[in-house]
mmCIF file of C-alpha atoms in Angstrom:
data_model
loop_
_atom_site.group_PDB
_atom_site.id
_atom_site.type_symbol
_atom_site.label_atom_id
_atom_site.label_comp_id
_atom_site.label_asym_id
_atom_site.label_seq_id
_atom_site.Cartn_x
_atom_site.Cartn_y
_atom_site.Cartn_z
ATOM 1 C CA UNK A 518 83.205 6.448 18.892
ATOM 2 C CA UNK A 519 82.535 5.716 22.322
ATOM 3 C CA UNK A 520 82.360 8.667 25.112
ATOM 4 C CA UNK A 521 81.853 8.797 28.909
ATOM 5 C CA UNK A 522 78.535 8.586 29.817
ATOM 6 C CA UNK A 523 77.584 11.128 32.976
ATOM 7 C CA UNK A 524 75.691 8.092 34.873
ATOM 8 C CA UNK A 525 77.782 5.222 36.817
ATOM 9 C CA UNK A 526 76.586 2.041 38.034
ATOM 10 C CA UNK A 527 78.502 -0.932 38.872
ATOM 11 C CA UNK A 528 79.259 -3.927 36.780
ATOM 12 C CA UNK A 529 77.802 -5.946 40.002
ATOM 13 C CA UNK A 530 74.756 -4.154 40.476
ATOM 14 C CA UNK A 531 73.934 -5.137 36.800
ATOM 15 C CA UNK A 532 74.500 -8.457 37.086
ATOM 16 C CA UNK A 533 72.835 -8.478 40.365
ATOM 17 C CA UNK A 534 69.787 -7.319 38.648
ATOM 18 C CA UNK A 535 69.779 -9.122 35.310
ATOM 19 C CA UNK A 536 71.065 -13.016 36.510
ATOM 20 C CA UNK A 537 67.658 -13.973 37.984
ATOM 21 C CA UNK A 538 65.842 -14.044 34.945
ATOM 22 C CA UNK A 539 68.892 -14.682 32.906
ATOM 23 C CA UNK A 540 69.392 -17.847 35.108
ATOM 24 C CA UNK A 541 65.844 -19.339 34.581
ATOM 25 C CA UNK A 542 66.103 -18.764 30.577
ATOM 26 C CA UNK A 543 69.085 -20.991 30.763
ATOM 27 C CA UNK A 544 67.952 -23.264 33.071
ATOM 28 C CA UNK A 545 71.633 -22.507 35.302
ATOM 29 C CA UNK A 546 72.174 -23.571 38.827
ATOM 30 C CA UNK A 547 73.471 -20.805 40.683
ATOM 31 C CA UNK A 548 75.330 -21.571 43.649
ATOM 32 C CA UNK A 549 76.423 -18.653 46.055
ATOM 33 C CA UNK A 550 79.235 -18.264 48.959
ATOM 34 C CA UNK A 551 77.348 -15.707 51.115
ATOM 35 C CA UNK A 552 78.676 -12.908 48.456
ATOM 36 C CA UNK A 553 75.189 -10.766 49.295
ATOM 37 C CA UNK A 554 75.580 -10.341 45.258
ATOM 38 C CA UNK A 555 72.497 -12.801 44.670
ATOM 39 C CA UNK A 556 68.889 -11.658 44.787
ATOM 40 C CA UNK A 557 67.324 -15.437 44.666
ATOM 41 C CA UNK A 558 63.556 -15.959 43.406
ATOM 42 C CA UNK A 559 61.528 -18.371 43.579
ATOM 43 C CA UNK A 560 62.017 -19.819 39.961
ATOM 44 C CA UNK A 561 65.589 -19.322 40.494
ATOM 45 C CA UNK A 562 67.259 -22.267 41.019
ATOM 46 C CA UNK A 563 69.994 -21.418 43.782
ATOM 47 C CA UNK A 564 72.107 -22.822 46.650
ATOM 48 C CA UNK A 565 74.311 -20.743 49.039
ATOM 49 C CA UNK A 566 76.824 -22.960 50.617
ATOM 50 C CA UNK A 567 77.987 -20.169 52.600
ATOM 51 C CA UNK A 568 81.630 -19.181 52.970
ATOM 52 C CA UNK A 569 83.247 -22.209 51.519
ATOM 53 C CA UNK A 570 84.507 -21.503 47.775
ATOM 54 C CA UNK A 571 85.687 -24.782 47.582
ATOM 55 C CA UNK A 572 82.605 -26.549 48.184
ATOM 56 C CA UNK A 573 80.979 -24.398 45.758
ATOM 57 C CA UNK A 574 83.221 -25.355 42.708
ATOM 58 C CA UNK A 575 82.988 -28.852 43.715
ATOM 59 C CA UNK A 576 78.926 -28.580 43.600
ATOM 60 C CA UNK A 577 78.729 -26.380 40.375
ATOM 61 C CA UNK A 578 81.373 -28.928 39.022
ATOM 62 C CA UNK A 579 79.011 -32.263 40.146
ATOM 63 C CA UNK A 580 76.169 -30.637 38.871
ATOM 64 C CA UNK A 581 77.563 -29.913 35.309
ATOM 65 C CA UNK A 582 78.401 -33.336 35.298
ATOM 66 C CA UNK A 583 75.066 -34.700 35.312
ATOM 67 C CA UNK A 584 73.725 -31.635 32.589
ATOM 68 C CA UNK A 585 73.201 -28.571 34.276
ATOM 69 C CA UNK A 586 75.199 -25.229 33.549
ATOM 70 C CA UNK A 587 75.816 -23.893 36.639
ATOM 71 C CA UNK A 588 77.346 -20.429 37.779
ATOM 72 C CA UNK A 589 79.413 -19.754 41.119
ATOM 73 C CA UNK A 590 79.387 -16.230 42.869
ATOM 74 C CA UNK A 591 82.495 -15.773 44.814
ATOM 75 C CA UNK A 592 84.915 -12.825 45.769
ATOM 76 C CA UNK A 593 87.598 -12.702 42.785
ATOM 77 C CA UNK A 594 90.090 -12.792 45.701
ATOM 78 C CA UNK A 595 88.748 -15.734 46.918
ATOM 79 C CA UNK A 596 88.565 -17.746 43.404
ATOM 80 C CA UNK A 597 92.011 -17.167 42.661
ATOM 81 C CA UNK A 598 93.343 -18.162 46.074
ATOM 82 C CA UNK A 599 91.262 -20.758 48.166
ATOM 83 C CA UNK A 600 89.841 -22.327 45.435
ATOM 84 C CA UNK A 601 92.264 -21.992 42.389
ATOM 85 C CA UNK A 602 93.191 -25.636 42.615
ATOM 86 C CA UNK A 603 89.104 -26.718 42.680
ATOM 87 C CA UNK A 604 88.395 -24.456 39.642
ATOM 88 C CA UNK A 605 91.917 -25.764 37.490
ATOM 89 C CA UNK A 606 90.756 -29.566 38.325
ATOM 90 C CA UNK A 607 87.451 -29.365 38.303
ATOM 91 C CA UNK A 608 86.168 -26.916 35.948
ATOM 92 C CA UNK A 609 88.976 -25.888 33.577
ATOM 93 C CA UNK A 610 90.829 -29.350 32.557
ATOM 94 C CA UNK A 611 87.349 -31.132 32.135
ATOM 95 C CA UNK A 612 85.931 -27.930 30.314
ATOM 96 C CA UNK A 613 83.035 -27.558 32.556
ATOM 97 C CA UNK A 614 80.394 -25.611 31.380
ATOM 98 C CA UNK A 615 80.588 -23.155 34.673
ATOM 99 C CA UNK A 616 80.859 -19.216 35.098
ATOM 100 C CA UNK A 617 82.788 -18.364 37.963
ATOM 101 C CA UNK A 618 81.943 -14.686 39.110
ATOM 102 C CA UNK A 619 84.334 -12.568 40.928
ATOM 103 C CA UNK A 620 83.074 -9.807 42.408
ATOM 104 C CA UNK A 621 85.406 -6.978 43.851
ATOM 105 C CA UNK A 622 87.845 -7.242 40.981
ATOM 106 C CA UNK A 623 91.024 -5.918 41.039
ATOM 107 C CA UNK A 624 91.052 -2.612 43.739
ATOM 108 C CA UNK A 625 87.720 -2.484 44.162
ATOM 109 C CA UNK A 626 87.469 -3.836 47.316
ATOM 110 C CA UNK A 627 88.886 -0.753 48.499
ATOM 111 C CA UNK A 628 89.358 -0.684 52.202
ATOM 112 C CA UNK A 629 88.650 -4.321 52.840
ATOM 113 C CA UNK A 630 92.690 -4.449 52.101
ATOM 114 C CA UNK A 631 94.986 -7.051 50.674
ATOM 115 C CA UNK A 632 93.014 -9.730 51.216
ATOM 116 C CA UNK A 633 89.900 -8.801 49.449
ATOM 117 C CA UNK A 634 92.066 -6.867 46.714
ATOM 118 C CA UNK A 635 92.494 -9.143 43.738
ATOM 119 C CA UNK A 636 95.192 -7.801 41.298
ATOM 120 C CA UNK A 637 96.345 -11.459 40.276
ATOM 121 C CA UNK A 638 93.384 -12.911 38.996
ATOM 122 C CA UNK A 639 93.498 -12.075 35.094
ATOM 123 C CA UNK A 640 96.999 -13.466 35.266
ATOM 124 C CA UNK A 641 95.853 -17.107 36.980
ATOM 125 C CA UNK A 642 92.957 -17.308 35.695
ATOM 126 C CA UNK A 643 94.083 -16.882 32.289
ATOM 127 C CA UNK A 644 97.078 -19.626 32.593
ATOM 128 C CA UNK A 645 94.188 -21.853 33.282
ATOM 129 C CA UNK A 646 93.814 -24.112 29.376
ATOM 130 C CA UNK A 647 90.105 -23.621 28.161
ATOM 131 C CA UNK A 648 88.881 -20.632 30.483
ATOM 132 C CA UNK A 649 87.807 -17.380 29.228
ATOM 133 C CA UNK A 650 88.649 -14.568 31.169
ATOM 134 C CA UNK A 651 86.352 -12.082 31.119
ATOM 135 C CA UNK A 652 86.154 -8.265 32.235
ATOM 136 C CA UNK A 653 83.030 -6.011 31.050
ATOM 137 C CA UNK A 654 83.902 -2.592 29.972
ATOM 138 C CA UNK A 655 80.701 -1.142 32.174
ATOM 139 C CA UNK A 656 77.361 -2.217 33.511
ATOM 140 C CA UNK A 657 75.829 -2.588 30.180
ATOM 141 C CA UNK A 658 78.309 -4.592 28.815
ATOM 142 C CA UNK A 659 78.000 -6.951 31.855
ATOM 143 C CA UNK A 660 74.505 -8.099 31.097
ATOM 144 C CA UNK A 661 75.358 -9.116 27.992
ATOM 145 C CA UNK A 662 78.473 -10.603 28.429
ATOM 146 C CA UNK A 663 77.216 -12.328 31.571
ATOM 147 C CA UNK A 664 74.274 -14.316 29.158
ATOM 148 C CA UNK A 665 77.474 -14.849 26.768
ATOM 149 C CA UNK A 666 79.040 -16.728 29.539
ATOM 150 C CA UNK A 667 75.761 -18.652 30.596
ATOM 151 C CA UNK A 668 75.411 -19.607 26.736
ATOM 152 C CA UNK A 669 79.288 -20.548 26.015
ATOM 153 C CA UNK A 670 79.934 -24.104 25.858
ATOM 154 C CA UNK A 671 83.172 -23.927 28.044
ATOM 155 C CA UNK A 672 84.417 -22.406 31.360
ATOM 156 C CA UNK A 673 84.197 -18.789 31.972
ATOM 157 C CA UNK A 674 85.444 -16.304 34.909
ATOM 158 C CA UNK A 675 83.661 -13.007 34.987
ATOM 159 C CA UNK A 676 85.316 -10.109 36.708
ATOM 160 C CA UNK A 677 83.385 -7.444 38.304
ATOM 161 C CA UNK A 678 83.859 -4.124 40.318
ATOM 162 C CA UNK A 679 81.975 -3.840 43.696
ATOM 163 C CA UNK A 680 80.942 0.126 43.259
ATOM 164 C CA UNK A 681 79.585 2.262 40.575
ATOM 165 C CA UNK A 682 81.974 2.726 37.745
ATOM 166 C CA UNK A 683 81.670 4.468 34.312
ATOM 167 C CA UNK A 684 79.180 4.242 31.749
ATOM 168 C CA UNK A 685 80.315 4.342 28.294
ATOM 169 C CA UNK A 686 78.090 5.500 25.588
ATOM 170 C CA UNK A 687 78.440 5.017 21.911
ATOM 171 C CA UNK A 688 80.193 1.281 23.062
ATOM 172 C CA UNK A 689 79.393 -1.393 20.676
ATOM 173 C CA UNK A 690 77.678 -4.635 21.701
ATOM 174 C CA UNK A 691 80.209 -6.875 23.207
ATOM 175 C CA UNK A 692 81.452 -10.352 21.555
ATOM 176 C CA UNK A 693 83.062 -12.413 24.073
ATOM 177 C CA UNK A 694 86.237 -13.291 22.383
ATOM 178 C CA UNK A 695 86.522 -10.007 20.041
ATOM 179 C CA UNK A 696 88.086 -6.429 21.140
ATOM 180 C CA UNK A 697 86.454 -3.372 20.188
ATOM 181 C CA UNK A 698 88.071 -0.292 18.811
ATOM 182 C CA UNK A 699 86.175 2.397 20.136
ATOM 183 C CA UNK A 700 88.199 5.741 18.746
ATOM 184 C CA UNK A 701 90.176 5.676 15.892
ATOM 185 C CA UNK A 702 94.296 6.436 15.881
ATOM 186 C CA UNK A 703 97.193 6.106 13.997
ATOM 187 C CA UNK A 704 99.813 6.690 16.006
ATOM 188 C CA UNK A 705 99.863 5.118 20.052
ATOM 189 C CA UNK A 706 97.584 2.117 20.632
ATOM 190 C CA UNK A 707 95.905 2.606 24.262
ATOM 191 C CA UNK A 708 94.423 -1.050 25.016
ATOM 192 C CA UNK A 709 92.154 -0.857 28.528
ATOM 193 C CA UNK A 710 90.568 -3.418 30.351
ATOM 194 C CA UNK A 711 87.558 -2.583 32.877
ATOM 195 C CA UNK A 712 85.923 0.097 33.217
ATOM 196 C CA UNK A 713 88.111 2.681 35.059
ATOM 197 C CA UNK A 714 90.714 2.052 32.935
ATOM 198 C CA UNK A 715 88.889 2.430 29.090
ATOM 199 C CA UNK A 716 87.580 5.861 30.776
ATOM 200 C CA UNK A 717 91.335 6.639 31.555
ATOM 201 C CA UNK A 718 92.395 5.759 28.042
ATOM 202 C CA UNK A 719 89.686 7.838 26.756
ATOM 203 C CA UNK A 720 90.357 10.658 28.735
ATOM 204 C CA UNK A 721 94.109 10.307 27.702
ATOM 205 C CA UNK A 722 93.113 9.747 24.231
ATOM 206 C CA UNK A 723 91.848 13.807 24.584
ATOM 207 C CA UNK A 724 95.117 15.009 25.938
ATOM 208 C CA UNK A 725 97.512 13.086 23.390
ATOM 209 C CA UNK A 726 95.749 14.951 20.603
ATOM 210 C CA UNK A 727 96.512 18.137 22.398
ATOM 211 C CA UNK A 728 100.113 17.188 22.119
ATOM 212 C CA UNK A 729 99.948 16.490 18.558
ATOM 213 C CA UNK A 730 99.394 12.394 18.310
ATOM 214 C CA UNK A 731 95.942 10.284 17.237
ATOM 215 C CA UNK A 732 95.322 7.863 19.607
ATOM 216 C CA UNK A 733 93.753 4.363 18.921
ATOM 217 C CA UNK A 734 91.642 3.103 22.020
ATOM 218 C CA UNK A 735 91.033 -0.630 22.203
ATOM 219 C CA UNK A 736 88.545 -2.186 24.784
ATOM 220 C CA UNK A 737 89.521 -5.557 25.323
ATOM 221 C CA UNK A 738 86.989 -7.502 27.428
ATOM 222 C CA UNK A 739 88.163 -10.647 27.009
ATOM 223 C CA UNK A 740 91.290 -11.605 28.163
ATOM 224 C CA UNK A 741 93.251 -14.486 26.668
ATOM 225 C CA UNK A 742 95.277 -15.252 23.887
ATOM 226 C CA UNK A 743 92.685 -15.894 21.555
ATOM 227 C CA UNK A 744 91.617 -12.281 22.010
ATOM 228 C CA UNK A 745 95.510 -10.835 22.200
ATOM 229 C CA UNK A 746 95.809 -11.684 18.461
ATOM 230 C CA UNK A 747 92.827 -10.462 17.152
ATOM 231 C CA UNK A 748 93.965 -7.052 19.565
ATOM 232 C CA UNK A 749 97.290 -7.666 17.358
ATOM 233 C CA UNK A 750 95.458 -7.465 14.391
ATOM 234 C CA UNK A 751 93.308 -4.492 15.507
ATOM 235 C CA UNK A 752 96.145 -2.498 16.033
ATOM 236 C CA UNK A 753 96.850 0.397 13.112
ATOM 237 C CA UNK A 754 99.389 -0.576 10.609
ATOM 238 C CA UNK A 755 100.677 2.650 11.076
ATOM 239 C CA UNK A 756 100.650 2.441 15.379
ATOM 240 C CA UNK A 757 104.211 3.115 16.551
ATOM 241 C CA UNK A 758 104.094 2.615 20.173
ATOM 242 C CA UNK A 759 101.550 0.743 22.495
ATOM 243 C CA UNK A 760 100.100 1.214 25.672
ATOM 244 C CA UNK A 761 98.650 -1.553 27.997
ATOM 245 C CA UNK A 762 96.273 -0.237 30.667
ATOM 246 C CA UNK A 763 94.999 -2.915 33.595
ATOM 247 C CA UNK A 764 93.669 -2.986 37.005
ATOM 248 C CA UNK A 765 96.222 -5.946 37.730
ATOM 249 C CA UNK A 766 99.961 -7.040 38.165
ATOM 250 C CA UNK A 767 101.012 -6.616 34.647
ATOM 251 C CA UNK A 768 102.748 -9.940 34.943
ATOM 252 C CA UNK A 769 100.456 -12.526 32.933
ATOM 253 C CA UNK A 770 97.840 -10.327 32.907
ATOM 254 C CA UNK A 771 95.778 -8.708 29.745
ATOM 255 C CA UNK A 772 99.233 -6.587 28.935
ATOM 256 C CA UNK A 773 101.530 -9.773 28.771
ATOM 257 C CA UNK A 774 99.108 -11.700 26.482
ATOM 258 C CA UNK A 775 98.690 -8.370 23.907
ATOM 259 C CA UNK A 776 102.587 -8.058 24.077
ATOM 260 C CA UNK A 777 103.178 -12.065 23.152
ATOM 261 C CA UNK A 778 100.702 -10.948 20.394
ATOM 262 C CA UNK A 779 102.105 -8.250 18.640
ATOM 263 C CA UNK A 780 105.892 -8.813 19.381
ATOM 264 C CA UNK A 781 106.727 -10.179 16.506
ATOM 265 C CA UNK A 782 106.323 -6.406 15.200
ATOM 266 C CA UNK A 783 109.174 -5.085 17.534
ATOM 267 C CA UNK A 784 106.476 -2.371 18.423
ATOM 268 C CA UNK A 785 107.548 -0.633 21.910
ATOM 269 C CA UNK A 786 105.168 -1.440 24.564
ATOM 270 C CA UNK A 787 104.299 0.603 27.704
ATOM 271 C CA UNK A 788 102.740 -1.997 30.229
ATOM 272 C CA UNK A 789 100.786 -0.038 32.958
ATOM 273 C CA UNK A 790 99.084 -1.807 35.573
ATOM 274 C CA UNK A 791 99.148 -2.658 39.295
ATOM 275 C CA UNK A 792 102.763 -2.827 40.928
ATOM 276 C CA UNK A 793 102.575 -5.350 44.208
ATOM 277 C CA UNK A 794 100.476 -5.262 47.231
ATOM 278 C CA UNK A 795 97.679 -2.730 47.991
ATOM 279 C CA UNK A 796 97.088 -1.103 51.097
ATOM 280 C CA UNK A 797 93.543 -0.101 51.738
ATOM 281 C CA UNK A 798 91.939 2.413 51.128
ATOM 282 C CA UNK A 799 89.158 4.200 48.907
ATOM 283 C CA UNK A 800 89.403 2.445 44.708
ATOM 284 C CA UNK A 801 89.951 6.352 43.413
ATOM 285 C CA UNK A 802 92.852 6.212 45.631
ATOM 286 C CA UNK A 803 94.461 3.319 44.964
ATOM 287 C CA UNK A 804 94.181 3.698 41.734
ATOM 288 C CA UNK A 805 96.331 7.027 42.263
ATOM 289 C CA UNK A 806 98.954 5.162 44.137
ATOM 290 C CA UNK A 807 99.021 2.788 41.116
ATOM 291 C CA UNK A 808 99.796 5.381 39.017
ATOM 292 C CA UNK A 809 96.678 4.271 36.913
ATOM 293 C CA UNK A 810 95.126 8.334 37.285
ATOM 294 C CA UNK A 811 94.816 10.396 33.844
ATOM 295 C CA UNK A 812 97.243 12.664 34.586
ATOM 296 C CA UNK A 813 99.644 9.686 35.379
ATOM 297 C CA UNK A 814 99.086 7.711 32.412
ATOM 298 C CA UNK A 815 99.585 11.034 30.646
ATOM 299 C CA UNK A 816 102.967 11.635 31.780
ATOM 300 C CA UNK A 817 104.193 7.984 31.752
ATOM 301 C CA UNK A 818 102.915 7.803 28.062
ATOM 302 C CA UNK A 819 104.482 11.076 26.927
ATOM 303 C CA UNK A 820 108.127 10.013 28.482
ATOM 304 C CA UNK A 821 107.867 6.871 26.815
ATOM 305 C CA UNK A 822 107.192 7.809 23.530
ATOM 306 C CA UNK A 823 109.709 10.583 23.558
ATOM 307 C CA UNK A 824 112.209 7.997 24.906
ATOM 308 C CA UNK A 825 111.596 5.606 22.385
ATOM 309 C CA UNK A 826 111.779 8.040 19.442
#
């Protein structure tokens, strides 16, 4: 059963430090926008076209072409927006063996604002046929499911946070494609993407079992529809309500995918999640305004499952 560990460390620090030798054991091509995310070496292949995400999906995407994996660091706001078209033409309808990184996923840009917030990505990105969507559950997990990406023999899009986040110990080794239960329940699902939000679940998990209820917590790292059914098929036979937590408009996003799962069942479903445009500020706090806080979730989950009883 997985805890919180007391350490933090961010999901881009980690893959800061492991892609340089994780990029010359794979022989990928990383090409940068002037993210400051990259620590090049001299064995590392590596081009930084600057600020111009479009240029840098077009490169990765030429490269790939003539046998090389490649890997593109970019702000998630900045995939999903100036070069969404690039990535759905160039990388996802060929099936380009690429890795787009965002970094500053979701409200972690904090005060950079609106435009560096990026709340809409897991819902784009996943429309996109043939990409794998996926969002570590802390800095551990991101090493490994960074290689995962290097290695899979399709299009990827990694999300990651900007600051330190939570640690999670006791969390099994990631498969890209398969969610992880990591505490048992019978009685309200709690499926969590990212890190914040599987430490919120966890933490909620605690409270719910105050009030009488066992609590299932899912980590779902990958998010598509592939890994919504096998989330569907997670789920406890006995569940009677689920909860979707996200760090993104629920529309299209991780929530949306689990619900076209599992809705054959006629389950109720709780989708929490971002709710329209972010002002800045600091990531605890807009995570407060979202009502995405323990005590939040916690009272949201507790009204709905006495309302739906």
């Amino acid at each position: 059963m997985a805890e919180i560990a007391p350490e933090r460390m961010s999901t881009r620090a980690a893959f800061t430090d492991a892609l340089p030798e994780l990029a010359v054991r794979h022989d990928v091509l990383v090409v940068d926008t002037d993210t400051g995310s990259i620590k090049p070496t001299a064995e590392m292949d590596y081009v930084n076209v600057g600020i111009a995400e479009n240029a840098a999906i077009g490169l990765a995407a030429g490269a790939e072409r003539w046998g090389r994996r490649a890997l593109v660091c970019t702000f998630a706001a900045f995939s999903v927006s100036r070069a969404y078209e690039f990535i759905k033409l160039d990388i996802a309808y060929p099936r380009r063996r690429i890795c787009v990184v965002g970094t500053h996923g979701g409200a972690s840009g904090g005060w950079l604002g609106p435009t560096h917030h990026s709340t809409e990505d897991l819902a784009l990105m996943n429309a996109l046929p043939h990409m794998r969507v996926v969002v570590p559950a802390d800095a551990h997990q991101a090493v490994s499911l960074l290689e995962q990406c290097l290695k899979y023999d399709g299009p990827t899009y990694l999300r990651l946070g900007r600051k330190d986040s939570p640690v999670f110990g006791g969390l099994p080794e990631p498969e890209l494609g398969i969610p992880q239960e990591v505490r048992p329940g019978q009685d309200i699902a709690l499926v969590a993407t990212g890190p914040e939000l599987l430490a919120t679940a966890l933490e909620v998990a605690d409270r719910l079992a105050d009030e009488g209820y066992g609590a299932q917590v899912v980590n779902v790292h990958t998010v598509d529809p592939e890994s919504a059914d096998a989330v569907g098929r997670m789920l406890a036979k006995a569940c009677r309500w689920v909860v979707t937590l996200e760090e993104a408009w629920t529309s299209g996003g991780m929530g949306a995918q689990v619900a076209a799962a599992i809705g054959h069942r006629g389950t109720p479903w709780l989708p929490l999640g971002v709710n329209g445009f972010l002002p800045a500020g600091t990531h605890a706090s807009l995570l407060e305004e979202s009502g995405l806080t323990t005590e939040a979730v916690l009272g949201r989950v507790l009204k709905f499952v006495t309302e739906s009883q």
